[in-house]
Amino acid sequence: MGYVAVKAGEEVIRRAEDLFEKRRVDGEDEPVSVEQVESQFSRLVGQVMSEGGLYAPKLAARAVKQAQGDAAEAAFLLRAYRSTLERYDDSLPSSPDAMFATRRVSPAYKDVPGGQILGATKDYTQRLLDFEFDESDPTDEWDLGDDEPESLRNVMEVLRDEGLVSDPDPVDDTDVTDTTREPVMFPAPRDAILQELARGETGAVTALAYSALRGYGQVHPTLGEVRVGSLPVEIEHPYTGESAEVTSVEVTESESVVPVYAKRDDPQFSFGYGLVFGRNERKAIGMTILDASIQLDGDEPAEDAEFVLDTVDGIDSFGFIEHLKLPHYVTFQSILDRIRAIRERKGLDPVDGGERTDGDGGGDTPSDREAPQAVSDDD
């Protein structure tokens, strides 16, 4: 990439890092604890876990604090830490039907089986800056009762029972692609696409999905439902061989339906699916749009799997964009020399860009100037 060493680079880098840490805790207020970040910035923590590909709320909160709230940097830290962990075993496939939903809305059905559960949301209120924001702890107490939570029937099952959903080819649970260990090869299977979308950067997923809605695509879906809840994680017991629940993770799930009129003899719905760590409804919905778009395999950006997956990977895009801040002295000097040589061959004036004339026109010609010196590692 043409990087060169900078004189006294190690000392300067160390001092810059010290200054970063000083600015992180600067001010007269008490430093924010990791526990406060985890509990009060749960949406941000969930986004970092999703993009980092690791469900670890405390570690994600620590990454957010370390990165001064920069979600991309925090996801980078979490994914880098994830790469050092040893994998002991795989969990059993989890059915979303087992989710204990704390929020579930269906824009497609008014009277959805199980009812609408608004949960904690401000979707239906005006988004206004609150200058009287109350920093005190809420005092309202909620009586949830002692009843066991009921599992909710998936809205898509209603359509499937009527034979109205055209499901893609099923994935064999014993042969699932792991994109964290195997490179994605195109054309990519749908399970690999969903994994990459689930770890995609939230803004990129949202933007590409929006492009499809704005006419750069063929997908404008109806959401079957959006659910937020706790999904149990089970493993196979090493001695009994029975399934055993070991923990649960907060996830957001969304499914959208797209009418398929091409099958005139049997018109059905196609569908897109999204599931991400934490509460991140915007990303889960965007994921459903991209999933449905990629299945079309069309010519628009959101329908090209390779373009989409290469673009939404936040760690790749974040790293490649920010690497431009690193030294490019040698490569820039080469480009500069090439442009000067072309201008000299064309007889262009080095000052105003006009044609160079002979005589006492003032100023040095390109041949009179001192040739640029190559940059060494000591410069």
Short mmCIF file of C-alpha atoms in Angstrom, two decimals:
data_model
loop_
_atom_site.label_atom_id
_atom_site.label_comp_id
_atom_site.label_asym_id
_atom_site.label_seq_id
_atom_site.Cartn_x
_atom_site.Cartn_y
_atom_site.Cartn_z
CA MET A 1 0.00 0.00 0.00
CA GLY A 2 3.04 2.27 -0.03
CA TYR A 3 3.28 2.93 3.70
CA VAL A 4 6.56 4.21 5.09
CA ALA A 5 7.85 4.50 8.61
CA VAL A 6 7.62 7.89 10.28
CA LYS A 7 10.56 9.20 12.25
CA ALA A 8 9.97 8.71 15.97
CA GLY A 9 6.76 6.94 14.97
CA GLU A 10 6.49 4.64 17.98
CA GLU A 11 6.79 7.49 20.47
CA VAL A 12 4.30 9.66 18.60
CA ILE A 13 1.82 6.79 18.30
CA ARG A 14 2.12 6.02 22.01
CA ARG A 15 1.50 9.64 22.98
CA ALA A 16 -1.46 9.89 20.59
CA GLU A 17 -2.95 6.80 22.23
CA ASP A 18 -2.40 8.31 25.69
CA LEU A 19 -4.13 11.49 24.58
CA PHE A 20 -7.08 9.46 23.26
CA GLU A 21 -7.46 7.75 26.64
CA LYS A 22 -7.20 11.10 28.44
CA ARG A 23 -9.95 12.60 26.28
CA ARG A 24 -12.14 9.55 26.91
CA VAL A 25 -12.30 10.32 30.65
CA ASP A 26 -11.85 14.08 30.40
CA GLY A 27 -14.16 16.36 32.31
CA GLU A 28 -15.37 16.74 35.86
CA ASP A 29 -18.07 14.05 35.75
CA GLU A 30 -17.55 10.55 37.06
CA PRO A 31 -16.53 8.04 34.38
CA VAL A 32 -19.39 5.98 32.99
CA SER A 33 -19.19 2.37 34.17
CA VAL A 34 -19.44 -0.63 31.89
CA GLU A 35 -22.57 -1.66 33.79
CA GLN A 36 -24.19 1.71 33.04
CA VAL A 37 -23.38 1.41 29.35
CA GLU A 38 -24.86 -2.09 29.25
CA SER A 39 -28.10 -1.15 30.99
CA GLN A 40 -28.71 2.39 29.67
CA PHE A 41 -27.39 2.04 26.11
CA SER A 42 -28.79 -1.40 25.39
CA ARG A 43 -29.68 -0.56 21.77
CA LEU A 44 -26.10 0.44 21.03
CA VAL A 45 -24.77 -2.62 22.83
CA GLY A 46 -27.12 -4.82 20.81
CA GLN A 47 -25.95 -3.23 17.55
CA VAL A 48 -22.31 -3.85 18.45
CA MET A 49 -23.02 -7.49 19.34
CA SER A 50 -24.84 -7.99 16.06
CA GLU A 51 -22.09 -6.44 13.93
CA GLY A 52 -19.35 -8.04 16.00
CA GLY A 53 -20.91 -11.49 15.68
CA LEU A 54 -20.67 -12.27 19.39
CA TYR A 55 -23.46 -12.24 21.96
CA ALA A 56 -21.69 -10.89 25.03
CA PRO A 57 -23.44 -7.82 26.50
CA LYS A 58 -20.75 -6.95 29.05
CA LEU A 59 -17.93 -7.28 26.53
CA ALA A 60 -19.88 -5.23 24.00
CA ALA A 61 -20.53 -2.54 26.62
CA ARG A 62 -16.81 -2.49 27.42
CA ALA A 63 -16.03 -2.11 23.72
CA VAL A 64 -18.51 0.78 23.44
CA LYS A 65 -16.87 2.56 26.36
CA GLN A 66 -13.38 1.93 25.03
CA ALA A 67 -14.38 3.25 21.59
CA GLN A 68 -16.04 6.36 23.03
CA GLY A 69 -19.40 5.27 21.61
CA ASP A 70 -18.12 4.61 18.08
CA ALA A 71 -20.24 1.61 17.07
CA ALA A 72 -18.00 0.59 14.15
CA GLU A 73 -14.86 0.70 16.28
CA ALA A 74 -16.59 -1.19 19.09
CA ALA A 75 -17.78 -3.90 16.68
CA PHE A 76 -14.21 -4.17 15.36
CA LEU A 77 -12.91 -4.68 18.91
CA LEU A 78 -15.55 -7.30 19.69
CA ARG A 79 -15.02 -9.23 16.44
CA ALA A 80 -11.25 -9.18 16.97
CA TYR A 81 -11.72 -10.59 20.48
CA ARG A 82 -14.12 -13.21 19.14
CA SER A 83 -11.42 -14.49 16.80
CA THR A 84 -9.25 -15.42 19.81
CA LEU A 85 -11.89 -17.60 21.47
CA GLU A 86 -11.87 -21.36 21.30
CA ARG A 87 -15.03 -23.01 20.03
CA TYR A 88 -16.00 -26.02 22.12
CA ASP A 89 -19.21 -27.10 20.45
CA ASP A 90 -22.22 -26.00 18.42
CA SER A 91 -25.64 -25.27 19.86
CA LEU A 92 -28.72 -27.01 18.60
CA PRO A 93 -30.88 -25.23 15.99
CA SER A 94 -33.20 -22.77 17.72
CA SER A 95 -36.80 -22.36 16.64
CA PRO A 96 -38.07 -18.77 16.77
CA ASP A 97 -41.39 -20.21 17.96
CA ALA A 98 -39.71 -20.78 21.33
CA MET A 99 -39.03 -17.06 21.74
CA PHE A 100 -40.53 -15.28 24.73
CA ALA A 101 -41.64 -12.13 22.92
CA THR A 102 -41.53 -8.82 24.78
CA ARG A 103 -42.66 -6.99 21.66
CA ARG A 104 -44.53 -8.30 18.63
CA VAL A 105 -46.34 -6.25 16.00
CA SER A 106 -47.83 -7.34 12.71
CA PRO A 107 -48.52 -4.63 10.10
CA ALA A 108 -50.10 -7.30 7.87
CA TYR A 109 -52.86 -8.42 10.25
CA LYS A 110 -55.01 -6.38 12.59
CA ASP A 111 -56.23 -9.38 14.58
CA VAL A 112 -53.06 -11.46 14.58
CA PRO A 113 -53.10 -14.79 16.50
CA GLY A 114 -51.82 -14.03 19.98
CA GLY A 115 -52.52 -10.31 19.68
CA GLN A 116 -50.35 -7.29 19.07
CA ILE A 117 -47.76 -6.64 21.75
CA LEU A 118 -46.46 -3.10 21.54
CA GLY A 119 -43.89 -3.50 24.30
CA ALA A 120 -41.53 -0.63 24.99
CA THR A 121 -41.57 1.68 21.98
CA LYS A 122 -41.95 5.27 20.86
CA ASP A 123 -42.96 4.33 17.34
CA TYR A 124 -46.34 5.97 17.80
CA THR A 125 -45.26 9.23 19.38
CA GLN A 126 -43.68 12.36 17.95
CA ARG A 127 -39.90 12.38 17.82
CA LEU A 128 -39.14 15.63 19.58
CA LEU A 129 -36.14 16.65 21.61
CA ASP A 130 -37.12 16.60 25.28
CA PHE A 131 -35.59 19.48 27.24
CA GLU A 132 -37.24 18.29 30.44
CA PHE A 133 -35.82 14.81 30.22
CA ASP A 134 -36.08 13.13 33.60
CA GLU A 135 -32.80 11.56 34.62
CA SER A 136 -34.24 9.95 37.74
CA ASP A 137 -35.08 6.28 37.89
CA PRO A 138 -38.68 5.40 36.96
CA THR A 139 -40.83 4.73 39.98
CA ASP A 140 -43.67 2.87 38.31
CA GLU A 141 -43.92 -0.75 39.38
CA TRP A 142 -45.20 -3.38 37.00
CA ASP A 143 -47.11 -6.43 38.17
CA LEU A 144 -46.40 -9.11 35.58
CA GLY A 145 -48.20 -11.82 37.48
CA ASP A 146 -47.13 -15.43 37.89
CA ASP A 147 -48.48 -16.84 34.64
CA GLU A 148 -46.11 -18.71 32.38
CA PRO A 149 -45.35 -16.83 29.17
CA GLU A 150 -47.15 -18.16 26.14
CA SER A 151 -45.41 -18.82 22.85
CA LEU A 152 -46.88 -16.88 19.95
CA ARG A 153 -47.80 -18.42 16.65
CA ASN A 154 -45.72 -17.08 13.80
CA VAL A 155 -47.71 -14.97 11.36
CA MET A 156 -46.04 -16.65 8.40
CA GLU A 157 -47.47 -19.98 9.52
CA VAL A 158 -50.94 -18.59 8.87
CA LEU A 159 -50.01 -18.00 5.23
CA ARG A 160 -48.19 -21.32 4.95
CA ASP A 161 -51.24 -23.19 6.18
CA GLU A 162 -53.13 -21.73 3.22
CA GLY A 163 -50.36 -22.69 0.81
CA LEU A 164 -49.68 -19.03 0.01
CA VAL A 165 -45.94 -18.92 0.75
CA SER A 166 -43.31 -20.09 -1.69
CA ASP A 167 -40.48 -21.22 0.57
CA PRO A 168 -36.94 -21.47 -0.80
CA ASP A 169 -35.14 -24.78 -0.72
CA PRO A 170 -34.75 -25.93 2.90
CA VAL A 171 -31.32 -25.89 4.50
CA ASP A 172 -29.95 -29.08 6.03
CA ASP A 173 -29.34 -28.29 9.72
CA THR A 174 -26.37 -30.69 9.75
CA ASP A 175 -24.60 -28.94 6.87
CA VAL A 176 -24.86 -25.22 7.58
CA THR A 177 -22.21 -22.90 6.17
CA ASP A 178 -20.11 -21.09 8.79
CA THR A 179 -18.96 -17.84 7.19
CA THR A 180 -16.69 -17.08 10.16
CA ARG A 181 -14.55 -20.09 9.22
CA GLU A 182 -15.14 -20.51 5.51
CA PRO A 183 -14.82 -17.83 2.84
CA VAL A 184 -18.06 -16.92 1.09
CA MET A 185 -18.02 -18.23 -2.48
CA PHE A 186 -20.44 -16.93 -5.09
CA PRO A 187 -23.09 -17.87 -5.94
CA ALA A 188 -23.51 -18.11 -2.18
CA PRO A 189 -26.09 -20.35 -0.47
CA ARG A 190 -28.90 -18.58 1.36
CA ASP A 191 -27.67 -19.59 4.82
CA ALA A 192 -24.32 -17.88 4.11
CA ILE A 193 -26.11 -14.78 2.84
CA LEU A 194 -28.26 -14.56 5.96
CA GLN A 195 -25.21 -14.94 8.21
CA GLU A 196 -23.38 -12.13 6.46
CA LEU A 197 -26.42 -9.88 6.53
CA ALA A 198 -26.89 -10.57 10.25
CA ARG A 199 -23.35 -9.34 10.89
CA GLY A 200 -23.64 -6.45 8.45
CA GLU A 201 -23.29 -2.83 9.46
CA THR A 202 -26.69 -1.43 10.44
CA GLY A 203 -26.45 1.73 8.37
CA ALA A 204 -25.30 -0.12 5.26
CA VAL A 205 -28.06 -2.72 5.54
CA THR A 206 -30.63 0.03 6.02
CA ALA A 207 -29.32 2.13 3.10
CA LEU A 208 -29.23 -0.73 0.59
CA ALA A 209 -32.70 -1.89 1.67
CA TYR A 210 -33.94 1.66 1.24
CA SER A 211 -32.50 1.75 -2.27
CA ALA A 212 -34.76 -1.18 -3.18
CA LEU A 213 -37.80 0.62 -1.75
CA ARG A 214 -36.95 3.81 -3.64
CA GLY A 215 -37.09 2.13 -7.04
CA TYR A 216 -33.61 0.65 -7.42
CA GLY A 217 -35.09 -2.80 -7.03
CA GLN A 218 -38.30 -4.80 -7.29
CA VAL A 219 -39.06 -5.44 -3.62
CA HIS A 220 -41.52 -3.37 -1.60
CA PRO A 221 -42.69 -5.87 1.02
CA THR A 222 -45.39 -6.05 3.64
CA LEU A 223 -44.05 -6.97 7.05
CA GLY A 224 -45.60 -10.13 8.38
CA GLU A 225 -44.36 -9.32 11.84
CA VAL A 226 -41.51 -7.88 13.89
CA ARG A 227 -40.66 -9.57 17.16
CA VAL A 228 -38.24 -8.78 19.98
CA GLY A 229 -37.69 -11.28 22.71
CA SER A 230 -35.58 -13.82 24.49
CA LEU A 231 -34.59 -16.90 22.49
CA PRO A 232 -33.42 -19.97 24.43
CA VAL A 233 -30.11 -21.56 23.45
CA GLU A 234 -29.83 -25.32 23.81
CA ILE A 235 -26.98 -27.78 23.52
CA GLU A 236 -26.84 -31.54 23.49
CA HIS A 237 -26.04 -32.82 26.97
CA PRO A 238 -22.64 -34.56 26.78
CA TYR A 239 -23.78 -37.50 28.96
CA THR A 240 -27.50 -37.96 28.38
CA GLY A 241 -27.65 -36.79 24.77
CA GLU A 242 -30.80 -34.83 25.61
CA SER A 243 -31.20 -31.17 24.75
CA ALA A 244 -30.46 -28.80 27.63
CA GLU A 245 -31.11 -25.07 27.77
CA VAL A 246 -27.95 -23.27 28.84
CA THR A 247 -28.84 -19.61 28.33
CA SER A 248 -30.98 -17.23 26.31
CA VAL A 249 -30.20 -14.33 24.00
CA GLU A 250 -32.17 -11.22 23.14
CA VAL A 251 -32.90 -11.12 19.42
CA THR A 252 -35.00 -9.21 16.91
CA GLU A 253 -36.78 -11.23 14.23
CA SER A 254 -38.64 -9.99 11.19
CA GLU A 255 -40.31 -11.59 8.20
CA SER A 256 -41.70 -9.81 5.18
CA VAL A 257 -43.83 -11.05 2.30
CA VAL A 258 -43.53 -10.13 -1.37
CA PRO A 259 -46.23 -11.06 -3.90
CA VAL A 260 -44.98 -13.26 -6.75
CA TYR A 261 -47.24 -12.81 -9.75
CA ALA A 262 -44.98 -14.64 -12.20
CA LYS A 263 -46.59 -17.91 -11.21
CA ARG A 264 -49.90 -17.13 -12.87
CA ASP A 265 -51.15 -20.68 -12.34
CA ASP A 266 -50.25 -20.56 -8.65
CA PRO A 267 -49.63 -16.98 -7.43
CA GLN A 268 -47.93 -16.96 -4.03
CA PHE A 269 -45.88 -14.87 -1.67
CA SER A 270 -42.11 -14.98 -1.50
CA PHE A 271 -40.59 -13.85 1.74
CA GLY A 272 -37.51 -12.30 3.30
CA TYR A 273 -36.13 -13.14 6.71
CA GLY A 274 -34.07 -11.26 9.28
CA LEU A 275 -32.77 -12.11 12.75
CA VAL A 276 -30.14 -10.12 14.65
CA PHE A 277 -28.73 -9.93 18.16
CA GLY A 278 -30.26 -7.36 20.51
CA ARG A 279 -33.10 -5.00 19.75
CA ASN A 280 -32.44 -3.59 16.31
CA GLU A 281 -35.70 -3.58 14.39
CA ARG A 282 -34.41 -1.28 11.65
CA LYS A 283 -31.63 -3.68 10.72
CA ALA A 284 -33.82 -6.79 10.95
CA ILE A 285 -36.39 -5.22 8.60
CA GLY A 286 -33.68 -4.09 6.19
CA MET A 287 -32.28 -7.61 6.26
CA THR A 288 -35.62 -9.04 5.14
CA ILE A 289 -35.72 -6.66 2.17
CA LEU A 290 -32.19 -7.58 1.09
CA ASP A 291 -32.85 -11.29 1.56
CA ALA A 292 -35.94 -11.08 -0.63
CA SER A 293 -34.13 -8.91 -3.19
CA ILE A 294 -31.14 -11.25 -3.50
CA GLN A 295 -33.48 -14.18 -4.17
CA LEU A 296 -34.59 -12.35 -7.34
CA ASP A 297 -30.99 -12.37 -8.66
CA GLY A 298 -31.70 -9.26 -10.71
CA ASP A 299 -29.60 -6.40 -12.03
CA GLU A 300 -30.20 -3.80 -9.33
CA PRO A 301 -27.57 -3.23 -6.59
CA ALA A 302 -29.71 -4.68 -3.79
CA GLU A 303 -30.32 -7.83 -5.88
CA ASP A 304 -26.62 -8.63 -6.41
CA ALA A 305 -25.47 -10.88 -3.57
CA GLU A 306 -21.78 -10.24 -4.09
CA PHE A 307 -22.24 -6.46 -4.18
CA VAL A 308 -24.49 -6.48 -1.12
CA LEU A 309 -22.32 -8.72 1.06
CA ASP A 310 -19.11 -6.91 0.14
CA THR A 311 -20.72 -3.55 0.91
CA VAL A 312 -22.54 -4.23 4.18
CA ASP A 313 -19.57 -5.79 6.00
CA GLY A 314 -18.89 -2.97 8.42
CA ILE A 315 -15.47 -4.20 9.49
CA ASP A 316 -14.23 -4.41 5.90
CA SER A 317 -15.67 -1.07 4.83
CA PHE A 318 -14.69 0.67 8.06
CA GLY A 319 -11.13 -0.61 7.82
CA PHE A 320 -10.66 0.17 4.15
CA ILE A 321 -12.09 3.69 4.42
CA GLU A 322 -10.04 4.53 7.51
CA HIS A 323 -6.81 3.05 6.12
CA LEU A 324 -6.72 6.10 3.85
CA LYS A 325 -5.56 8.08 6.92
CA LEU A 326 -2.35 6.04 7.03
CA PRO A 327 0.79 7.23 5.19
CA HIS A 328 0.59 6.99 1.39
CA TYR A 329 3.70 9.05 0.69
CA VAL A 330 5.28 6.75 -1.88
CA THR A 331 2.11 6.06 -3.87
CA PHE A 332 1.16 9.73 -3.93
CA GLN A 333 4.68 10.72 -5.03
CA SER A 334 4.43 8.24 -7.90
CA ILE A 335 1.06 9.71 -9.00
CA LEU A 336 2.44 13.23 -8.67
CA ASP A 337 5.46 12.42 -10.83
CA ARG A 338 3.24 10.84 -13.46
CA ILE A 339 0.94 13.89 -13.66
CA ARG A 340 3.89 16.29 -13.87
CA ALA A 341 5.44 14.24 -16.65
CA ILE A 342 2.19 14.22 -18.65
CA ARG A 343 1.80 17.98 -18.24
CA GLU A 344 5.39 18.53 -19.33
CA ARG A 345 4.87 16.44 -22.47
CA LYS A 346 1.76 18.46 -23.29
CA GLY A 347 3.60 21.72 -22.73
CA LEU A 348 1.26 22.92 -20.00
CA ASP A 349 2.30 25.82 -17.80
CA PRO A 350 2.91 24.59 -14.22
CA VAL A 351 1.18 27.64 -12.74
CA ASP A 352 -2.01 28.51 -14.62
CA GLY A 353 -2.50 25.42 -16.77
CA GLY A 354 -2.16 27.31 -20.05
CA GLU A 355 0.18 26.49 -22.92
CA ARG A 356 3.81 27.25 -22.09
CA THR A 357 5.49 29.83 -24.37
CA ASP A 358 9.19 30.31 -25.03
CA GLY A 359 10.93 33.47 -23.95
CA ASP A 360 10.91 35.48 -20.78
CA GLY A 361 7.43 34.54 -19.69
CA GLY A 362 8.47 34.37 -16.06
CA GLY A 363 8.55 31.35 -13.81
CA ASP A 364 10.45 28.13 -14.08
CA THR A 365 9.69 25.49 -16.64
CA PRO A 366 9.17 21.93 -15.40
CA SER A 367 12.70 21.06 -16.53
CA ASP A 368 14.11 23.96 -14.45
CA ARG A 369 12.51 22.78 -11.24
CA GLU A 370 14.34 20.51 -8.89
CA ALA A 371 13.25 16.93 -9.45
CA PRO A 372 11.22 15.49 -6.59
CA GLN A 373 13.20 13.32 -4.25
CA ALA A 374 12.15 9.80 -3.44
CA VAL A 375 10.79 9.33 0.05
CA SER A 376 12.86 6.99 2.17
CA ASP A 377 11.88 5.09 5.26
CA ASP A 378 13.63 7.76 7.34
CA ASP A 379 11.52 10.66 5.95
#
